[in-house]
Tab-separated table of C-alpha atoms in Angstrom:
chain	number	residue	atom	x	y	z
C	1326	UNK	CA	-19.686	22.738	31.042
C	1327	UNK	CA	-20.682	24.655	28.353
C	1328	UNK	CA	-24.778	23.215	27.807
C	1329	UNK	CA	-26.386	25.831	24.947
C	1330	UNK	CA	-24.512	28.742	23.841
C	1331	UNK	CA	-26.445	31.721	22.495
C	1332	UNK	CA	-25.026	34.080	20.643
C	1333	UNK	CA	-24.580	37.335	20.585
C	1334	UNK	CA	-26.325	38.462	24.291
C	1335	UNK	CA	-26.915	42.048	22.923
C	1336	UNK	CA	-27.861	43.101	19.258
C	1337	UNK	CA	-28.891	47.136	17.958
C	1338	UNK	CA	-30.968	46.625	14.780
C	1339	UNK	CA	-32.482	49.240	12.392
C	1340	UNK	CA	-35.729	48.043	10.990
C	1341	UNK	CA	-34.658	46.608	7.257
C	1342	UNK	CA	-31.411	44.377	8.228
C	1343	UNK	CA	-31.163	40.572	8.693
C	1344	UNK	CA	-29.462	39.162	10.838
C	1345	UNK	CA	-28.748	35.655	12.425
C	1346	UNK	CA	-29.322	34.511	15.887
C	1347	UNK	CA	-26.397	30.837	16.874
C	1348	UNK	CA	-27.063	28.465	19.390
C	1349	UNK	CA	-24.891	24.499	19.543
C	1350	UNK	CA	-25.464	22.416	22.765
C	1351	UNK	CA	-22.860	19.976	23.742
C	1352	UNK	CA	-25.200	17.429	25.708
C	1353	UNK	CA	-26.564	15.327	22.721
C	1354	UNK	CA	-29.741	16.350	22.690
C	1355	UNK	CA	-32.093	15.824	19.052
C	1356	UNK	CA	-34.836	18.573	19.961
C	1357	UNK	CA	-33.619	22.413	19.773
C	1358	UNK	CA	-35.872	25.000	20.018
C	1359	UNK	CA	-36.162	28.618	19.819
C	1360	UNK	CA	-38.062	30.709	21.724
C	1361	UNK	CA	-39.049	35.035	21.846
C	1362	UNK	CA	-40.443	36.397	25.145
C	1363	UNK	CA	-42.160	39.675	25.499
C	1364	UNK	CA	-42.904	41.726	28.600
C	1365	UNK	CA	-46.081	40.513	30.160
C	1366	UNK	CA	-45.885	37.160	28.398
C	1367	UNK	CA	-44.498	33.864	28.653
C	1368	UNK	CA	-42.072	32.059	26.446
C	1369	UNK	CA	-43.506	31.467	22.661
C	1370	UNK	CA	-42.627	29.312	20.301
C	1371	UNK	CA	-41.194	30.618	16.787
C	1372	UNK	CA	-39.205	27.405	15.677
C	1373	UNK	CA	-38.041	23.634	16.388
C	1374	UNK	CA	-36.785	21.196	15.536
C	1375	UNK	CA	-37.552	17.442	16.720
C	1376	UNK	CA	-33.913	15.937	14.972
C	1377	UNK	CA	-31.681	16.566	13.316
C	1378	UNK	CA	-32.554	17.509	9.786
C	1379	UNK	CA	-35.842	18.393	10.663
C	1380	UNK	CA	-37.300	21.863	11.568
C	1381	UNK	CA	-41.377	22.513	12.158
C	1382	UNK	CA	-43.378	26.316	12.960
C	1383	UNK	CA	-44.572	27.344	16.328
C	1384	UNK	CA	-46.515	29.570	17.836
C	1385	UNK	CA	-45.238	32.557	16.156
C	1386	UNK	CA	-43.151	31.683	12.875
C	1387	UNK	CA	-43.630	34.134	10.903
C	1388	UNK	CA	-40.920	37.007	9.651
C	1389	UNK	CA	-37.940	34.167	10.986
C	1390	UNK	CA	-36.567	31.459	8.653
C	1391	UNK	CA	-34.495	29.001	11.051
C	1392	UNK	CA	-31.967	26.232	9.752
C	1393	UNK	CA	-30.651	23.275	12.289
C	1394	UNK	CA	-26.835	23.062	11.112
C	1395	UNK	CA	-26.514	19.305	12.249
C	1396	UNK	CA	-27.117	17.498	16.292
C	1397	UNK	CA	-24.982	20.738	17.858
C	1398	UNK	CA	-26.607	23.681	15.843
C	1399	UNK	CA	-30.206	25.209	14.868
C	1400	UNK	CA	-29.663	28.869	14.145
C	1401	UNK	CA	-32.739	31.453	14.405
C	1402	UNK	CA	-32.349	33.960	11.184
C	1403	UNK	CA	-34.646	37.681	10.826
C	1404	UNK	CA	-34.216	38.813	6.671
C	1405	UNK	CA	-35.712	41.804	7.465
C	1406	UNK	CA	-35.996	42.738	10.823
C	1407	UNK	CA	-38.300	45.117	12.084
C	1408	UNK	CA	-39.460	46.644	15.820
C	1409	UNK	CA	-42.268	43.998	16.554
C	1410	UNK	CA	-39.352	41.733	16.406
C	1411	UNK	CA	-37.257	43.520	18.972
C	1412	UNK	CA	-37.542	40.985	22.101
C	1413	UNK	CA	-35.651	38.472	24.594
C	1414	UNK	CA	-34.539	34.872	22.195
C	1415	UNK	CA	-33.977	31.896	23.847
C	1416	UNK	CA	-32.373	28.751	22.312
C	1417	UNK	CA	-32.563	25.509	24.562
C	1418	UNK	CA	-32.889	22.195	23.355
C	1419	UNK	CA	-33.319	18.706	25.378
C	1420	UNK	CA	-34.331	15.144	24.490
C	1421	UNK	CA	-38.879	14.661	23.590
C	1422	UNK	CA	-40.786	14.592	26.868
C	1423	UNK	CA	-37.804	15.571	29.155
C	1424	UNK	CA	-36.954	19.143	30.411
C	1425	UNK	CA	-34.800	21.517	28.807
C	1426	UNK	CA	-31.521	23.122	29.063
C	1427	UNK	CA	-31.611	27.323	28.283
C	1428	UNK	CA	-29.198	29.359	26.536
C	1429	UNK	CA	-28.408	33.352	28.840
C	1430	UNK	CA	-31.088	34.400	26.169
C	1431	UNK	CA	-30.127	37.555	22.998
C	1432	UNK	CA	-31.470	40.539	23.762
C	1433	UNK	CA	-32.204	42.289	20.133
C	1434	UNK	CA	-33.853	45.870	19.419
C	1435	UNK	CA	-35.107	46.714	16.382
C	1436	UNK	CA	-34.872	50.690	15.472
J	760	UNK	CA	-57.920	29.992	23.430
J	761	UNK	CA	-54.009	29.798	24.429
J	762	UNK	CA	-52.936	26.448	24.482
J	763	UNK	CA	-51.441	26.972	27.700
J	764	UNK	CA	-53.052	29.129	30.471
J	765	UNK	CA	-52.121	30.017	33.636
J	766	UNK	CA	-52.784	32.609	37.236
J	767	UNK	CA	-52.493	36.398	35.428
J	768	UNK	CA	-50.982	37.190	38.545
J	769	UNK	CA	-49.762	39.352	40.262
J	770	UNK	CA	-49.412	37.518	43.663
J	771	UNK	CA	-48.022	38.631	46.417
J	772	UNK	CA	-47.841	36.847	49.908
J	773	UNK	CA	-46.053	37.114	53.141
J	774	UNK	CA	-43.403	35.176	54.696
J	775	UNK	CA	-44.184	31.311	55.818
J	776	UNK	CA	-47.598	31.696	53.271
J	777	UNK	CA	-49.159	28.933	51.506
J	778	UNK	CA	-50.036	29.970	47.445
J	779	UNK	CA	-51.189	27.804	44.621
J	780	UNK	CA	-50.502	28.660	41.181
J	781	UNK	CA	-52.882	26.831	38.320
J	782	UNK	CA	-52.263	25.878	34.522
J	783	UNK	CA	-55.197	24.456	32.121
J	784	UNK	CA	-54.026	23.441	28.275
J	785	UNK	CA	-56.460	22.074	25.562
J	786	UNK	CA	-54.409	19.770	23.757
J	787	UNK	CA	-55.292	16.388	24.837
J	788	UNK	CA	-51.860	15.003	22.698
J	789	UNK	CA	-49.782	16.499	25.480
J	790	UNK	CA	-47.507	14.032	26.785
J	791	UNK	CA	-45.180	16.104	30.022
J	792	UNK	CA	-45.908	18.429	31.735
J	793	UNK	CA	-43.191	20.809	34.363
J	794	UNK	CA	-42.877	24.260	36.252
J	795	UNK	CA	-40.139	26.629	35.456
J	796	UNK	CA	-39.369	29.007	37.361
J	797	UNK	CA	-37.790	32.844	35.283
J	798	UNK	CA	-35.614	34.994	38.025
J	799	UNK	CA	-35.460	38.761	36.183
J	800	UNK	CA	-36.032	37.540	32.261
J	801	UNK	CA	-33.536	35.688	32.443
J	802	UNK	CA	-33.093	32.204	31.327
J	803	UNK	CA	-36.104	29.699	32.738
J	804	UNK	CA	-35.066	26.894	35.003
J	805	UNK	CA	-36.640	23.833	35.750
J	806	UNK	CA	-38.451	23.493	39.572
J	807	UNK	CA	-39.529	20.099	39.033
J	808	UNK	CA	-41.848	17.190	36.413
J	809	UNK	CA	-45.079	17.134	37.029
J	810	UNK	CA	-45.825	13.252	37.476
J	811	UNK	CA	-49.445	11.396	36.442
J	812	UNK	CA	-49.408	10.440	40.565
J	813	UNK	CA	-48.100	14.202	41.982
J	814	UNK	CA	-44.858	14.188	42.789
J	815	UNK	CA	-43.402	16.361	45.900
J	816	UNK	CA	-40.036	18.360	46.195
J	817	UNK	CA	-39.903	19.934	50.095
J	818	UNK	CA	-41.954	22.771	50.271
J	819	UNK	CA	-43.530	21.848	46.067
J	820	UNK	CA	-46.106	19.975	45.469
J	821	UNK	CA	-47.019	19.450	42.304
J	822	UNK	CA	-50.104	18.195	40.724
J	823	UNK	CA	-51.789	16.562	37.483
J	824	UNK	CA	-55.047	15.854	36.958
J	825	UNK	CA	-55.468	14.707	33.399
J	826	UNK	CA	-58.530	14.489	33.058
J	827	UNK	CA	-59.149	17.761	33.425
J	828	UNK	CA	-56.315	19.108	31.451
J	829	UNK	CA	-55.031	21.078	34.570
J	830	UNK	CA	-52.096	20.948	36.185
J	831	UNK	CA	-50.888	22.815	39.786
J	832	UNK	CA	-47.967	23.696	42.344
J	833	UNK	CA	-47.835	24.901	45.931
J	834	UNK	CA	-45.429	26.321	47.576
J	835	UNK	CA	-45.566	26.008	50.852
J	836	UNK	CA	-44.192	28.206	53.952
J	837	UNK	CA	-43.135	30.611	51.194
J	838	UNK	CA	-39.299	32.413	51.295
J	839	UNK	CA	-38.217	35.479	50.426
J	840	UNK	CA	-35.814	34.019	47.295
J	841	UNK	CA	-39.135	32.092	45.863
J	842	UNK	CA	-40.013	35.386	44.828
J	843	UNK	CA	-40.089	34.842	40.868
J	844	UNK	CA	-41.949	34.041	37.345
J	845	UNK	CA	-43.585	30.764	37.995
J	846	UNK	CA	-43.927	28.936	34.802
J	847	UNK	CA	-46.422	26.495	33.282
J	848	UNK	CA	-45.176	23.949	29.911
J	849	UNK	CA	-46.655	21.775	28.571
J	850	UNK	CA	-44.959	19.212	25.725
J	851	UNK	CA	-47.498	18.012	23.403
J	852	UNK	CA	-46.399	15.419	21.302
J	853	UNK	CA	-46.981	14.382	17.407
J	854	UNK	CA	-46.059	11.387	15.676
J	855	UNK	CA	-44.791	12.819	12.625
J	856	UNK	CA	-43.178	16.589	14.745
J	857	UNK	CA	-41.773	15.412	17.708
J	858	UNK	CA	-42.617	16.927	20.683
J	859	UNK	CA	-43.078	20.815	21.011
J	860	UNK	CA	-42.915	22.384	24.716
J	861	UNK	CA	-45.464	24.822	24.814
J	862	UNK	CA	-45.456	27.870	27.549
J	863	UNK	CA	-47.853	29.379	30.246
J	864	UNK	CA	-48.091	33.643	30.723
J	865	UNK	CA	-46.338	32.462	33.674
J	866	UNK	CA	-46.994	34.232	37.318
J	867	UNK	CA	-45.548	36.459	39.336
J	868	UNK	CA	-44.860	35.615	42.601
J	869	UNK	CA	-43.526	38.127	45.114
J	870	UNK	CA	-43.091	37.344	48.378
J	871	UNK	CA	-42.799	40.212	51.322
J	872	UNK	CA	-41.369	39.736	54.573
């Protein structure tokens, strides 16, 4: 019973490199989300997708792009990584007005 | 002003104590509310949903006051295993953007023997 699967679990990038974080859910949820979490702060919403084919900015979208590839998959791309993007990234999915199910997180370090 | 604000914490309490967490939200379009628990930077896990009439699950009681835009979580008879960070979550729904779930910054609880 996979739930929400994120890859990779860990990543180290140099400043200016690009990468894509992958997320897939097998629960047929309409909505998917990307959050980042930094020490002393809660989760901050980067982008979300209320349904297949739509994406919207959250609280901290700058420096990121997303793609809702299909109902199952929602990817997050860093085109030119910066040290300020060092963080733990969580993907989540759910139905409208229902609780979220989270992936295990991706720990990203940008040097 | 952040859309969801929580007590800054940390809360350090002895076993058996009662502890209350408070949360306020600023967006009146908020439609649903939750408390999550997070251990050691692992993924957050749902503790309980918060209903308008208030709800209880064992030692945990959640309250919602829509007029004051305020949510609370009460933990009675706290256990060592309750030590974690507690996150208040608000679902803000707009007709053209669906729902987005916004988290408070979290309140850390440490229960001591």
